[in-house]
Amino acid sequence: MYSSMPDWLSRQVQTQPHKQALIADDVSWTYHQLLHHSLSVKTMLVKAGVVPQDRVAVYCRKASSFVLAVHALMQSSAILVPLNRKLPLSELAFQIQDAQPSAILVDAEQKEQAEQLMEAAGLQLPVLLIENGLNEEEHVARQSFLLTDKQAIIYTSGTTGLPKGAVLTYRSQWFSAVSSALHFGLQKNDIWLMPMPLFHVGGLASILRAVIYGSTLWAQDRFVAADVLVAMENENVTLLSLVPTMLQAVLQEAAGRPIVHHLRALLVGGSGAPPALLQKALEAGLPVCQSFGMSEANSTVTVTRDEQSLLLPGCAGQPLSCVQVAIFDEQGEQLPPNASGEIRLAGPTMSEGYWNRPEATDQAFQDGFFCTGDLGWIDEEGRLFVLDRRSDLILVGGENVYPAEIERVLRGCEKIVDVGVIGISDEKYGQVPAAFIVVNGPWTEAEFYEYAKPRLATYQCPKVVRFVDELPRNASGKLLRRKLREQWQMSEVR
């Protein structure tokens, strides 16, 4: 088995230097220009003392800055640690302290926030402005890399709510790209439109796939339904990634008329899209397919392959070619078709484990499989049906929200004696957080939000607050979220 591979960006420059590589913000770069800018930023990184396999955090607002940072770090053989700029500084501070990067790459729009983050984390790292790197001389281009080298650490969260860094190697990135290409096919003039945050695993995958394929990535800083619709109808966009709320907004923008497009596939990820929404997309003439994935699996795991599967409730499709999906019971025995249990994944796209978390790695990666904690079943045709995206996880418009993270923040308030958070259904976002709180003395909902809003991301902030006398807990003190869900459902019935 080969252990190294020619550098992807250098190879594209050798074979098609003038091919359009990136459309983003106000820039349009060829592969030659992308490599030139990446090597200039690499010079800045080297001068700052960054060496191969150092971790470097990336905290950029502009899509072009983020893409450039990714390629500059790969040219430097450094490990990317992307930061979710939507998260509160307290959560990002934990990630920075855990990853221990040697520097943080930012653009001008995020420089002030980066300095605040360094203060919150109690660290004094070099804050490198990516715009300054563009003024440097080109460094030497990387010609090859080891497949076993670490490429990125993507922070996710577990049931404890403490972030864990899923380590992705070049090997996992390569096989993820190959799996996607085998399913969706490749065309010479492919343009992949990505109007979603690039700091998520799906956004990073789009960057890597583009340079591996030699196609064009069109990255948008923020989602605007009208802009996406114009791009679909007037440009030669062939692949598009959206979450359900985005798809709904695009269909509303189209106002019921058929959408003229050049799409080969429209991937809907994040929380499961309602069948009614998918039906509307089909009626508008869109080649929509639903996908299921996660950070530890390097983005996509399964994709629906036909209209019948797409409209089956809970159907997440069939596995991509490099991914094995199986269902296991609580004793660790693999189950036959149509039996419900834990979804486990295997294959070369998987993460190699969690950064600095050997116990969590051993618990999650067992006998060659990644134990997702999600429940589901597989039918005779190999289609995966997801019953619950982890019992505690809340999916708010494509964003992963973990109750324990919200609870940890809210417990910092002296008025809150106890708190429990669950996800409740929402027509617009799929799910939103709801907080059940026990308070010490009189307290109003307005006072609750006065405390919560500055400390939580918008999508993390509970949309419903219930004041209760006590929370349901077992003998060991563990919160029984199932009971909270039952209480919510009963109150809704009344």
Short mmCIF file of C-alpha atoms in Angstrom, two decimals:
data_model
loop_
_atom_site.label_atom_id
_atom_site.label_comp_id
_atom_site.label_asym_id
_atom_site.label_seq_id
_atom_site.Cartn_x
_atom_site.Cartn_y
_atom_site.Cartn_z
CA MET A 1 0.00 0.00 0.00
CA TYR A 2 1.43 3.39 -0.97
CA SER A 3 2.23 5.72 1.89
CA SER A 4 2.67 9.07 0.14
CA MET A 5 0.94 11.07 -2.58
CA PRO A 6 1.83 14.05 -4.80
CA ASP A 7 0.65 17.37 -3.41
CA TRP A 8 -2.84 18.04 -4.71
CA LEU A 9 -2.55 21.79 -5.30
CA SER A 10 0.91 21.53 -6.91
CA ARG A 11 -0.39 18.82 -9.23
CA GLN A 12 -3.33 20.96 -10.37
CA VAL A 13 -0.94 23.83 -11.12
CA GLN A 14 1.19 21.48 -13.21
CA THR A 15 -1.75 20.16 -15.23
CA GLN A 16 -4.21 23.10 -15.41
CA PRO A 17 -2.67 26.28 -13.96
CA HIS A 18 -5.24 28.63 -15.50
CA LYS A 19 -8.31 26.64 -14.43
CA GLN A 20 -10.57 28.59 -12.08
CA ALA A 21 -10.02 27.18 -8.58
CA LEU A 22 -12.01 29.49 -6.30
CA ILE A 23 -14.83 32.01 -6.48
CA ALA A 24 -15.37 33.76 -3.16
CA ASP A 25 -16.04 37.26 -1.83
CA ASP A 26 -14.63 39.59 -4.46
CA VAL A 27 -11.94 37.22 -5.77
CA SER A 28 -11.68 34.67 -8.54
CA TRP A 29 -8.42 32.73 -8.41
CA THR A 30 -6.93 30.23 -10.80
CA TYR A 31 -5.01 27.26 -9.44
CA HIS A 32 -1.76 29.10 -10.20
CA GLN A 33 -2.92 32.14 -8.24
CA LEU A 34 -4.16 30.00 -5.34
CA LEU A 35 -0.78 28.29 -5.03
CA HIS A 36 1.06 31.62 -5.32
CA HIS A 37 -0.96 33.17 -2.49
CA SER A 38 -0.70 29.99 -0.39
CA LEU A 39 3.10 29.97 -0.66
CA SER A 40 3.27 33.64 0.32
CA VAL A 41 1.24 32.91 3.47
CA LYS A 42 3.44 29.85 4.05
CA THR A 43 6.45 32.19 4.21
CA MET A 44 4.73 34.17 6.97
CA LEU A 45 3.99 30.95 8.86
CA VAL A 46 7.58 29.76 8.60
CA LYS A 47 8.88 33.13 9.83
CA ALA A 48 6.51 32.82 12.81
CA GLY A 49 8.14 29.50 13.71
CA VAL A 50 5.47 27.10 12.44
CA VAL A 51 6.96 23.70 11.60
CA PRO A 52 5.40 20.57 10.04
CA GLN A 53 2.66 18.95 12.16
CA ASP A 54 2.29 22.04 14.36
CA ARG A 55 -1.33 22.90 15.04
CA VAL A 56 -2.49 26.27 13.72
CA ALA A 57 -5.93 27.69 14.51
CA VAL A 58 -7.85 29.44 11.73
CA TYR A 59 -10.35 32.13 12.71
CA CYS A 60 -11.47 33.85 9.51
CA ARG A 61 -14.69 35.57 8.47
CA LYS A 62 -14.17 35.77 4.71
CA ALA A 63 -14.51 32.57 2.70
CA SER A 64 -11.48 33.42 0.54
CA SER A 65 -9.34 33.91 3.66
CA PHE A 66 -10.41 30.57 5.09
CA VAL A 67 -9.72 28.66 1.84
CA LEU A 68 -6.33 30.35 1.53
CA ALA A 69 -5.49 29.46 5.13
CA VAL A 70 -6.34 25.80 4.54
CA HIS A 71 -4.03 25.58 1.53
CA ALA A 72 -1.23 27.57 3.19
CA LEU A 73 -1.29 25.18 6.14
CA MET A 74 -1.22 22.15 3.85
CA GLN A 75 1.75 23.63 1.99
CA SER A 76 3.38 24.05 5.41
CA SER A 77 2.42 20.48 6.46
CA ALA A 78 0.82 22.04 9.55
CA ILE A 79 -2.42 20.78 11.12
CA LEU A 80 -5.53 22.89 10.59
CA VAL A 81 -7.67 23.68 13.65
CA PRO A 82 -10.73 25.55 12.29
CA LEU A 83 -12.63 27.68 14.79
CA ASN A 84 -16.38 28.18 14.62
CA ARG A 85 -16.72 31.96 14.82
CA LYS A 86 -20.38 31.57 15.86
CA LEU A 87 -19.41 30.04 19.20
CA PRO A 88 -18.94 32.07 22.40
CA LEU A 89 -15.34 32.89 23.32
CA SER A 90 -15.57 30.63 26.38
CA GLU A 91 -16.08 27.54 24.22
CA LEU A 92 -13.42 28.55 21.71
CA ALA A 93 -11.02 29.17 24.60
CA PHE A 94 -11.38 25.55 25.68
CA GLN A 95 -10.62 24.36 22.13
CA ILE A 96 -7.54 26.58 21.88
CA GLN A 97 -6.28 25.38 25.26
CA ASP A 98 -6.84 21.76 24.23
CA ALA A 99 -5.26 21.96 20.77
CA GLN A 100 -2.31 24.11 21.95
CA PRO A 101 -1.70 25.66 18.51
CA SER A 102 1.57 27.45 17.77
CA ALA A 103 -0.25 30.36 16.07
CA ILE A 104 -3.67 31.60 15.00
CA LEU A 105 -4.37 32.70 11.42
CA VAL A 106 -7.00 35.42 11.08
CA ASP A 107 -8.27 37.93 8.56
CA ALA A 108 -8.81 41.61 9.24
CA GLU A 109 -12.49 41.08 10.01
CA GLN A 110 -11.70 38.68 12.88
CA LYS A 111 -8.49 40.20 14.26
CA GLU A 112 -10.13 41.96 17.19
CA GLN A 113 -12.14 38.86 18.17
CA ALA A 114 -8.97 36.76 17.93
CA GLU A 115 -7.21 39.03 20.40
CA GLN A 116 -10.18 38.76 22.74
CA LEU A 117 -10.03 34.98 22.37
CA MET A 118 -6.35 34.92 23.33
CA GLU A 119 -7.21 36.89 26.46
CA ALA A 120 -10.11 34.56 27.31
CA ALA A 121 -7.88 31.50 26.82
CA GLY A 122 -5.03 32.99 28.82
CA LEU A 123 -2.59 32.38 25.95
CA GLN A 124 -0.11 34.55 24.09
CA LEU A 125 -0.02 33.09 20.61
CA PRO A 126 1.16 34.87 17.47
CA VAL A 127 -1.95 36.32 15.79
CA LEU A 128 -1.04 36.23 12.09
CA LEU A 129 -3.02 38.44 9.70
CA ILE A 130 -3.52 36.54 6.48
CA GLU A 131 -3.57 39.78 4.46
CA ASN A 132 0.01 40.47 5.61
CA GLY A 133 1.08 37.09 4.30
CA LEU A 134 0.08 38.08 0.78
CA ASN A 135 2.94 40.59 0.79
CA GLU A 136 5.59 37.93 1.44
CA GLU A 137 7.79 36.24 -1.15
CA GLU A 138 6.75 32.77 -2.29
CA HIS A 139 8.07 29.85 -0.27
CA VAL A 140 8.95 26.50 -1.83
CA ALA A 141 5.91 24.44 -2.89
CA ARG A 142 5.34 21.08 -1.25
CA GLN A 143 5.68 18.20 -3.70
CA SER A 144 4.23 15.31 -1.69
CA PHE A 145 2.88 14.27 1.70
CA LEU A 146 2.33 11.17 3.80
CA LEU A 147 -1.21 9.81 3.87
CA THR A 148 -0.82 9.13 7.59
CA ASP A 149 -0.06 12.80 8.33
CA LYS A 150 -2.70 14.65 10.29
CA GLN A 151 -4.50 17.25 8.14
CA ALA A 152 -7.08 18.74 10.52
CA ILE A 153 -8.58 18.61 13.99
CA ILE A 154 -12.33 19.26 13.88
CA TYR A 155 -13.89 19.96 17.26
CA THR A 156 -17.15 18.25 17.98
CA SER A 157 -18.87 17.43 21.27
CA GLY A 158 -19.96 14.30 23.05
CA THR A 159 -22.64 13.50 25.55
CA THR A 160 -20.58 15.18 28.27
CA GLY A 161 -20.73 18.43 26.34
CA LEU A 162 -16.93 18.83 26.46
CA PRO A 163 -15.52 19.45 22.98
CA LYS A 164 -13.44 16.69 21.43
CA GLY A 165 -11.11 17.17 18.48
CA ALA A 166 -11.67 14.58 15.76
CA VAL A 167 -8.34 14.03 13.99
CA LEU A 168 -8.58 13.75 10.20
CA THR A 169 -5.64 12.51 8.13
CA TYR A 170 -4.83 13.03 4.47
CA ARG A 171 -5.83 9.42 3.96
CA SER A 172 -9.32 10.04 5.32
CA GLN A 173 -9.66 13.20 3.19
CA TRP A 174 -8.60 11.32 0.06
CA PHE A 175 -11.01 8.44 0.50
CA SER A 176 -13.85 10.80 1.43
CA ALA A 177 -13.29 12.65 -1.85
CA VAL A 178 -13.04 9.39 -3.81
CA SER A 179 -16.28 8.11 -2.27
CA SER A 180 -18.11 11.30 -3.19
CA ALA A 181 -16.75 11.26 -6.74
CA LEU A 182 -17.77 7.64 -7.29
CA HIS A 183 -21.32 8.50 -6.24
CA PHE A 184 -21.88 11.87 -7.92
CA GLY A 185 -19.44 11.51 -10.79
CA LEU A 186 -16.92 14.05 -12.06
CA GLN A 187 -17.13 16.46 -14.95
CA LYS A 188 -14.43 18.72 -16.34
CA ASN A 189 -16.31 21.95 -15.63
CA ASP A 190 -17.89 21.10 -12.27
CA ILE A 191 -18.64 24.06 -9.97
CA TRP A 192 -19.58 23.23 -6.37
CA LEU A 193 -21.54 26.01 -4.67
CA MET A 194 -21.06 26.07 -0.90
CA PRO A 195 -23.15 28.75 0.89
CA MET A 196 -22.47 27.19 4.30
CA PRO A 197 -19.74 27.80 6.90
CA LEU A 198 -16.40 26.38 5.79
CA PHE A 199 -15.23 25.72 9.36
CA HIS A 200 -17.60 22.74 9.61
CA VAL A 201 -16.45 19.34 8.35
CA GLY A 202 -18.71 19.61 5.30
CA GLY A 203 -17.21 22.96 4.35
CA LEU A 204 -13.68 21.65 4.76
CA ALA A 205 -14.58 18.59 2.67
CA SER A 206 -15.73 20.86 -0.16
CA ILE A 207 -12.35 22.64 -0.17
CA LEU A 208 -10.40 19.39 -0.25
CA ARG A 209 -12.62 17.76 -2.87
CA ALA A 210 -12.27 20.72 -5.21
CA VAL A 211 -8.46 20.60 -5.20
CA ILE A 212 -8.39 16.80 -5.48
CA TYR A 213 -10.80 16.83 -8.41
CA GLY A 214 -9.38 19.94 -10.04
CA SER A 215 -12.85 21.52 -10.07
CA THR A 216 -14.09 24.98 -9.05
CA LEU A 217 -15.30 25.82 -5.54
CA TRP A 218 -17.74 28.70 -5.19
CA ALA A 219 -17.76 29.61 -1.49
CA GLN A 220 -20.15 32.20 -0.10
CA ASP A 221 -19.55 33.98 3.22
CA ARG A 222 -23.18 33.81 4.21
CA PHE A 223 -26.37 32.28 2.91
CA VAL A 224 -28.71 34.55 0.96
CA ALA A 225 -31.53 32.66 -0.76
CA ALA A 226 -31.79 35.15 -3.63
CA ASP A 227 -28.06 34.89 -4.35
CA VAL A 228 -28.16 31.09 -4.36
CA LEU A 229 -31.15 31.08 -6.70
CA VAL A 230 -29.43 33.50 -9.10
CA ALA A 231 -26.30 31.33 -9.09
CA MET A 232 -28.35 28.21 -9.78
CA GLU A 233 -30.25 29.77 -12.66
CA ASN A 234 -27.60 31.96 -14.30
CA GLU A 235 -24.29 30.23 -13.64
CA ASN A 236 -23.09 26.72 -14.45
CA VAL A 237 -23.30 25.42 -10.88
CA THR A 238 -23.38 21.61 -11.02
CA LEU A 239 -23.27 20.68 -7.30
CA LEU A 240 -24.87 22.47 -4.36
CA SER A 241 -24.89 21.81 -0.61
CA LEU A 242 -27.68 23.12 1.64
CA VAL A 243 -29.34 22.37 4.97
CA PRO A 244 -33.16 22.04 5.12
CA THR A 245 -33.79 25.62 6.23
CA MET A 246 -31.74 26.90 3.30
CA LEU A 247 -33.58 24.69 0.83
CA GLN A 248 -36.88 25.96 2.20
CA ALA A 249 -35.73 29.58 1.77
CA VAL A 250 -34.62 28.97 -1.82
CA LEU A 251 -37.99 27.40 -2.69
CA GLN A 252 -39.79 30.34 -1.10
CA GLU A 253 -37.64 32.72 -3.13
CA ALA A 254 -38.61 30.86 -6.29
CA ALA A 255 -42.28 31.41 -5.36
CA GLY A 256 -43.51 28.09 -6.68
CA ARG A 257 -42.10 28.34 -10.19
CA PRO A 258 -39.86 25.65 -11.72
CA ILE A 259 -36.17 26.42 -11.17
CA VAL A 260 -33.99 26.36 -14.28
CA HIS A 261 -30.56 25.00 -13.36
CA HIS A 262 -27.51 22.97 -14.37
CA LEU A 263 -27.36 20.95 -11.14
CA ARG A 264 -26.37 17.31 -11.16
CA ALA A 265 -27.05 16.99 -7.43
CA LEU A 266 -28.35 19.12 -4.57
CA LEU A 267 -27.17 17.66 -1.26
CA VAL A 268 -29.31 18.30 1.80
CA GLY A 269 -27.38 17.66 5.01
CA GLY A 270 -27.70 18.50 8.68
CA SER A 271 -30.98 17.55 10.29
CA GLY A 272 -33.32 15.30 8.34
CA ALA A 273 -35.45 17.31 5.92
CA PRO A 274 -39.24 16.84 6.13
CA PRO A 275 -40.61 14.72 3.23
CA ALA A 276 -43.00 17.57 2.34
CA LEU A 277 -40.05 19.91 1.78
CA LEU A 278 -38.23 17.34 -0.34
CA GLN A 279 -41.38 16.78 -2.39
CA LYS A 280 -41.58 20.53 -3.08
CA ALA A 281 -37.97 20.48 -4.21
CA LEU A 282 -38.67 17.63 -6.62
CA GLU A 283 -41.70 19.48 -7.97
CA ALA A 284 -39.47 22.49 -8.61
CA GLY A 285 -37.27 20.25 -10.76
CA LEU A 286 -34.33 20.00 -8.36
CA PRO A 287 -32.15 16.83 -8.23
CA VAL A 288 -32.29 16.73 -4.45
CA CYS A 289 -30.75 13.97 -2.33
CA GLN A 290 -30.49 13.64 1.43
CA SER A 291 -27.21 12.85 3.16
CA PHE A 292 -26.14 11.71 6.60
CA GLY A 293 -22.71 12.37 8.04
CA MET A 294 -20.60 13.57 10.94
CA SER A 295 -17.18 14.97 11.77
CA GLU A 296 -15.69 11.65 12.87
CA ALA A 297 -16.59 10.14 9.48
CA ASN A 298 -15.16 13.08 7.53
CA SER A 299 -18.54 14.40 6.41
CA THR A 300 -20.82 12.28 4.22
CA VAL A 301 -21.62 8.68 5.16
CA THR A 302 -24.82 7.87 3.24
CA VAL A 303 -26.80 9.49 0.40
CA THR A 304 -30.25 8.74 -1.01
CA ARG A 305 -30.01 7.43 -4.56
CA ASP A 306 -33.57 7.62 -5.86
CA GLU A 307 -36.82 9.50 -5.38
CA GLN A 308 -38.50 6.62 -3.56
CA SER A 309 -35.75 6.47 -0.91
CA LEU A 310 -35.68 10.25 -0.62
CA LEU A 311 -39.32 10.43 0.44
CA LEU A 312 -39.24 7.55 2.93
CA PRO A 313 -39.44 9.03 6.47
CA GLY A 314 -36.11 8.77 8.23
CA CYS A 315 -34.27 7.35 5.20
CA ALA A 316 -30.68 8.58 5.00
CA GLY A 317 -29.81 6.56 1.90
CA GLN A 318 -27.12 4.01 1.16
CA PRO A 319 -23.46 4.16 2.19
CA LEU A 320 -20.83 5.71 -0.04
CA SER A 321 -18.44 3.18 -1.51
CA CYS A 322 -15.63 3.61 1.04
CA VAL A 323 -17.91 3.48 4.09
CA GLN A 324 -19.32 0.47 5.91
CA VAL A 325 -22.47 1.01 7.97
CA ALA A 326 -23.69 -1.59 10.45
CA ILE A 327 -26.16 -1.83 13.33
CA PHE A 328 -25.14 -3.24 16.71
CA ASP A 329 -27.03 -4.10 19.87
CA GLU A 330 -26.02 -3.08 23.39
CA GLN A 331 -23.91 -6.25 23.75
CA GLY A 332 -21.82 -5.34 20.72
CA GLU A 333 -23.36 -7.93 18.41
CA GLN A 334 -24.06 -6.97 14.80
CA LEU A 335 -27.78 -7.05 13.98
CA PRO A 336 -29.56 -8.29 10.84
CA PRO A 337 -31.60 -6.06 8.47
CA ASN A 338 -34.65 -4.29 9.93
CA ALA A 339 -33.39 -4.56 13.53
CA SER A 340 -32.87 -1.32 15.42
CA GLY A 341 -29.69 -0.53 17.31
CA GLU A 342 -26.65 1.71 17.39
CA ILE A 343 -25.27 2.92 14.06
CA ARG A 344 -21.57 2.11 13.72
CA LEU A 345 -19.26 3.09 10.87
CA ALA A 346 -16.02 1.76 9.45
CA GLY A 347 -13.73 2.50 6.53
CA PRO A 348 -10.78 4.65 5.48
CA THR A 349 -12.73 7.91 5.75
CA MET A 350 -12.98 7.62 9.54
CA SER A 351 -11.11 9.84 11.98
CA GLU A 352 -8.12 8.22 13.66
CA GLY A 353 -9.46 9.29 17.05
CA TYR A 354 -9.79 12.30 19.35
CA TRP A 355 -6.94 14.69 20.00
CA ASN A 356 -5.43 14.15 23.46
CA ARG A 357 -8.42 12.01 24.51
CA PRO A 358 -7.23 8.36 24.58
CA GLU A 359 -10.07 7.16 26.80
CA ALA A 360 -12.73 8.82 24.64
CA THR A 361 -11.04 7.36 21.56
CA ASP A 362 -11.04 3.84 23.00
CA GLN A 363 -14.70 4.19 23.94
CA ALA A 364 -15.82 5.51 20.55
CA PHE A 365 -13.62 3.40 18.25
CA GLN A 366 -14.11 -0.29 18.93
CA ASP A 367 -13.11 -3.34 16.86
CA GLY A 368 -12.58 -1.26 13.73
CA PHE A 369 -15.90 0.61 14.01
CA PHE A 370 -16.77 4.12 15.12
CA CYS A 371 -19.66 3.98 17.59
CA THR A 372 -21.86 6.95 16.67
CA GLY A 373 -24.30 6.76 19.57
CA ASP A 374 -27.05 7.29 16.98
CA LEU A 375 -29.90 4.83 16.70
CA GLY A 376 -31.18 3.41 13.43
CA TRP A 377 -31.75 0.38 11.25
CA ILE A 378 -30.87 -0.89 7.77
CA ASP A 379 -33.37 -2.45 5.36
CA GLU A 380 -32.78 -5.29 2.88
CA GLU A 381 -31.63 -2.82 0.21
CA GLY A 382 -28.91 -1.44 2.45
CA ARG A 383 -30.69 1.83 3.13
CA LEU A 384 -30.00 3.43 6.50
CA PHE A 385 -32.89 4.80 8.54
CA VAL A 386 -31.91 7.16 11.35
CA LEU A 387 -34.20 7.03 14.35
CA ASP A 388 -32.44 9.55 16.56
CA ARG A 389 -29.37 11.67 15.92
CA ARG A 390 -28.14 10.92 19.42
CA SER A 391 -30.79 11.20 22.05
CA ASP A 392 -29.48 14.49 23.41
CA LEU A 393 -28.21 16.23 20.29
CA ILE A 394 -30.27 19.18 19.02
CA LEU A 395 -29.99 20.05 15.32
CA VAL A 396 -30.86 23.70 14.79
CA GLY A 397 -30.95 24.51 11.09
CA GLY A 398 -27.91 22.33 10.41
CA GLU A 399 -25.95 23.41 13.52
CA ASN A 400 -25.12 20.82 16.15
CA VAL A 401 -26.22 22.02 19.59
CA TYR A 402 -25.37 20.02 22.69
CA PRO A 403 -27.58 20.51 25.78
CA ALA A 404 -24.68 20.06 28.20
CA GLU A 405 -22.87 23.03 26.66
CA ILE A 406 -25.91 25.27 27.18
CA GLU A 407 -26.44 23.92 30.70
CA ARG A 408 -22.82 24.59 31.60
CA VAL A 409 -23.19 28.25 30.59
CA LEU A 410 -26.52 28.71 32.35
CA ARG A 411 -25.24 27.14 35.54
CA GLY A 412 -22.84 30.07 35.78
CA CYS A 413 -25.79 32.25 36.78
CA GLU A 414 -26.25 32.54 40.53
CA LYS A 415 -30.02 32.67 40.13
CA ILE A 416 -30.16 29.24 38.43
CA VAL A 417 -30.13 26.34 40.88
CA ASP A 418 -30.60 23.59 38.31
CA VAL A 419 -31.16 23.41 34.56
CA GLY A 420 -32.02 20.84 31.89
CA VAL A 421 -32.12 21.43 28.13
CA ILE A 422 -33.86 19.38 25.43
CA GLY A 423 -34.66 19.83 21.76
CA ILE A 424 -38.22 20.52 20.67
CA SER A 425 -39.69 20.53 17.17
CA ASP A 426 -39.71 23.75 15.17
CA GLU A 427 -41.18 24.29 11.70
CA LYS A 428 -38.42 26.63 10.54
CA TYR A 429 -35.26 25.16 12.08
CA GLY A 430 -36.25 21.53 12.58
CA GLN A 431 -35.39 21.74 16.26
CA VAL A 432 -34.69 24.47 18.84
CA PRO A 433 -33.46 24.27 22.44
CA ALA A 434 -35.90 24.45 25.35
CA ALA A 435 -34.65 25.07 28.90
CA PHE A 436 -36.24 23.81 32.12
CA ILE A 437 -34.81 25.78 35.02
CA VAL A 438 -35.04 25.80 38.79
CA VAL A 439 -34.37 29.28 40.14
CA ASN A 440 -33.45 30.77 43.48
CA GLY A 441 -36.14 33.35 44.20
CA PRO A 442 -38.19 35.49 41.80
CA TRP A 443 -36.85 35.67 38.25
CA THR A 444 -38.49 36.58 34.95
CA GLU A 445 -38.08 35.26 31.43
CA ALA A 446 -36.73 38.66 30.38
CA GLU A 447 -34.02 38.44 33.05
CA PHE A 448 -33.18 34.93 31.85
CA TYR A 449 -32.56 36.15 28.31
CA GLU A 450 -30.61 39.14 29.59
CA TYR A 451 -28.17 36.64 31.07
CA ALA A 452 -28.26 33.99 28.32
CA LYS A 453 -28.07 35.94 25.06
CA PRO A 454 -24.62 37.50 25.54
CA ARG A 455 -23.15 34.13 26.55
CA LEU A 456 -24.61 31.79 23.93
CA ALA A 457 -24.59 31.67 20.15
CA THR A 458 -27.93 32.66 18.64
CA TYR A 459 -28.73 29.09 17.63
CA GLN A 460 -27.78 27.81 21.11
CA CYS A 461 -30.02 30.20 23.03
CA PRO A 462 -33.20 28.43 24.26
CA LYS A 463 -36.30 29.54 22.40
CA VAL A 464 -38.55 28.25 25.19
CA VAL A 465 -38.01 28.62 28.95
CA ARG A 466 -39.98 26.73 31.58
CA PHE A 467 -39.66 27.47 35.30
CA VAL A 468 -40.06 24.27 37.34
CA ASP A 469 -39.75 23.26 40.98
CA GLU A 470 -37.33 20.40 40.31
CA LEU A 471 -35.82 18.37 37.49
CA PRO A 472 -36.22 14.60 37.08
CA ARG A 473 -33.01 12.82 38.08
CA ASN A 474 -32.11 9.22 38.88
CA ALA A 475 -30.51 7.92 42.07
CA SER A 476 -27.02 8.83 40.88
CA GLY A 477 -28.10 12.36 40.03
CA LYS A 478 -28.18 11.93 36.26
CA LEU A 479 -30.69 14.15 34.49
CA LEU A 480 -33.50 12.15 32.85
CA ARG A 481 -34.03 14.05 29.62
CA ARG A 482 -36.58 11.49 28.54
CA LYS A 483 -38.80 12.67 31.38
CA LEU A 484 -38.35 16.28 30.34
CA ARG A 485 -39.43 15.37 26.80
CA GLU A 486 -42.48 13.63 28.20
CA GLN A 487 -43.34 16.69 30.29
CA TRP A 488 -43.02 18.91 27.23
CA GLN A 489 -45.19 16.64 25.09
CA MET A 490 -47.88 16.46 27.76
CA SER A 491 -47.91 20.24 28.15
CA GLU A 492 -48.25 20.64 24.38
CA VAL A 493 -51.21 18.25 24.29
CA ARG A 494 -52.97 20.29 26.97
#
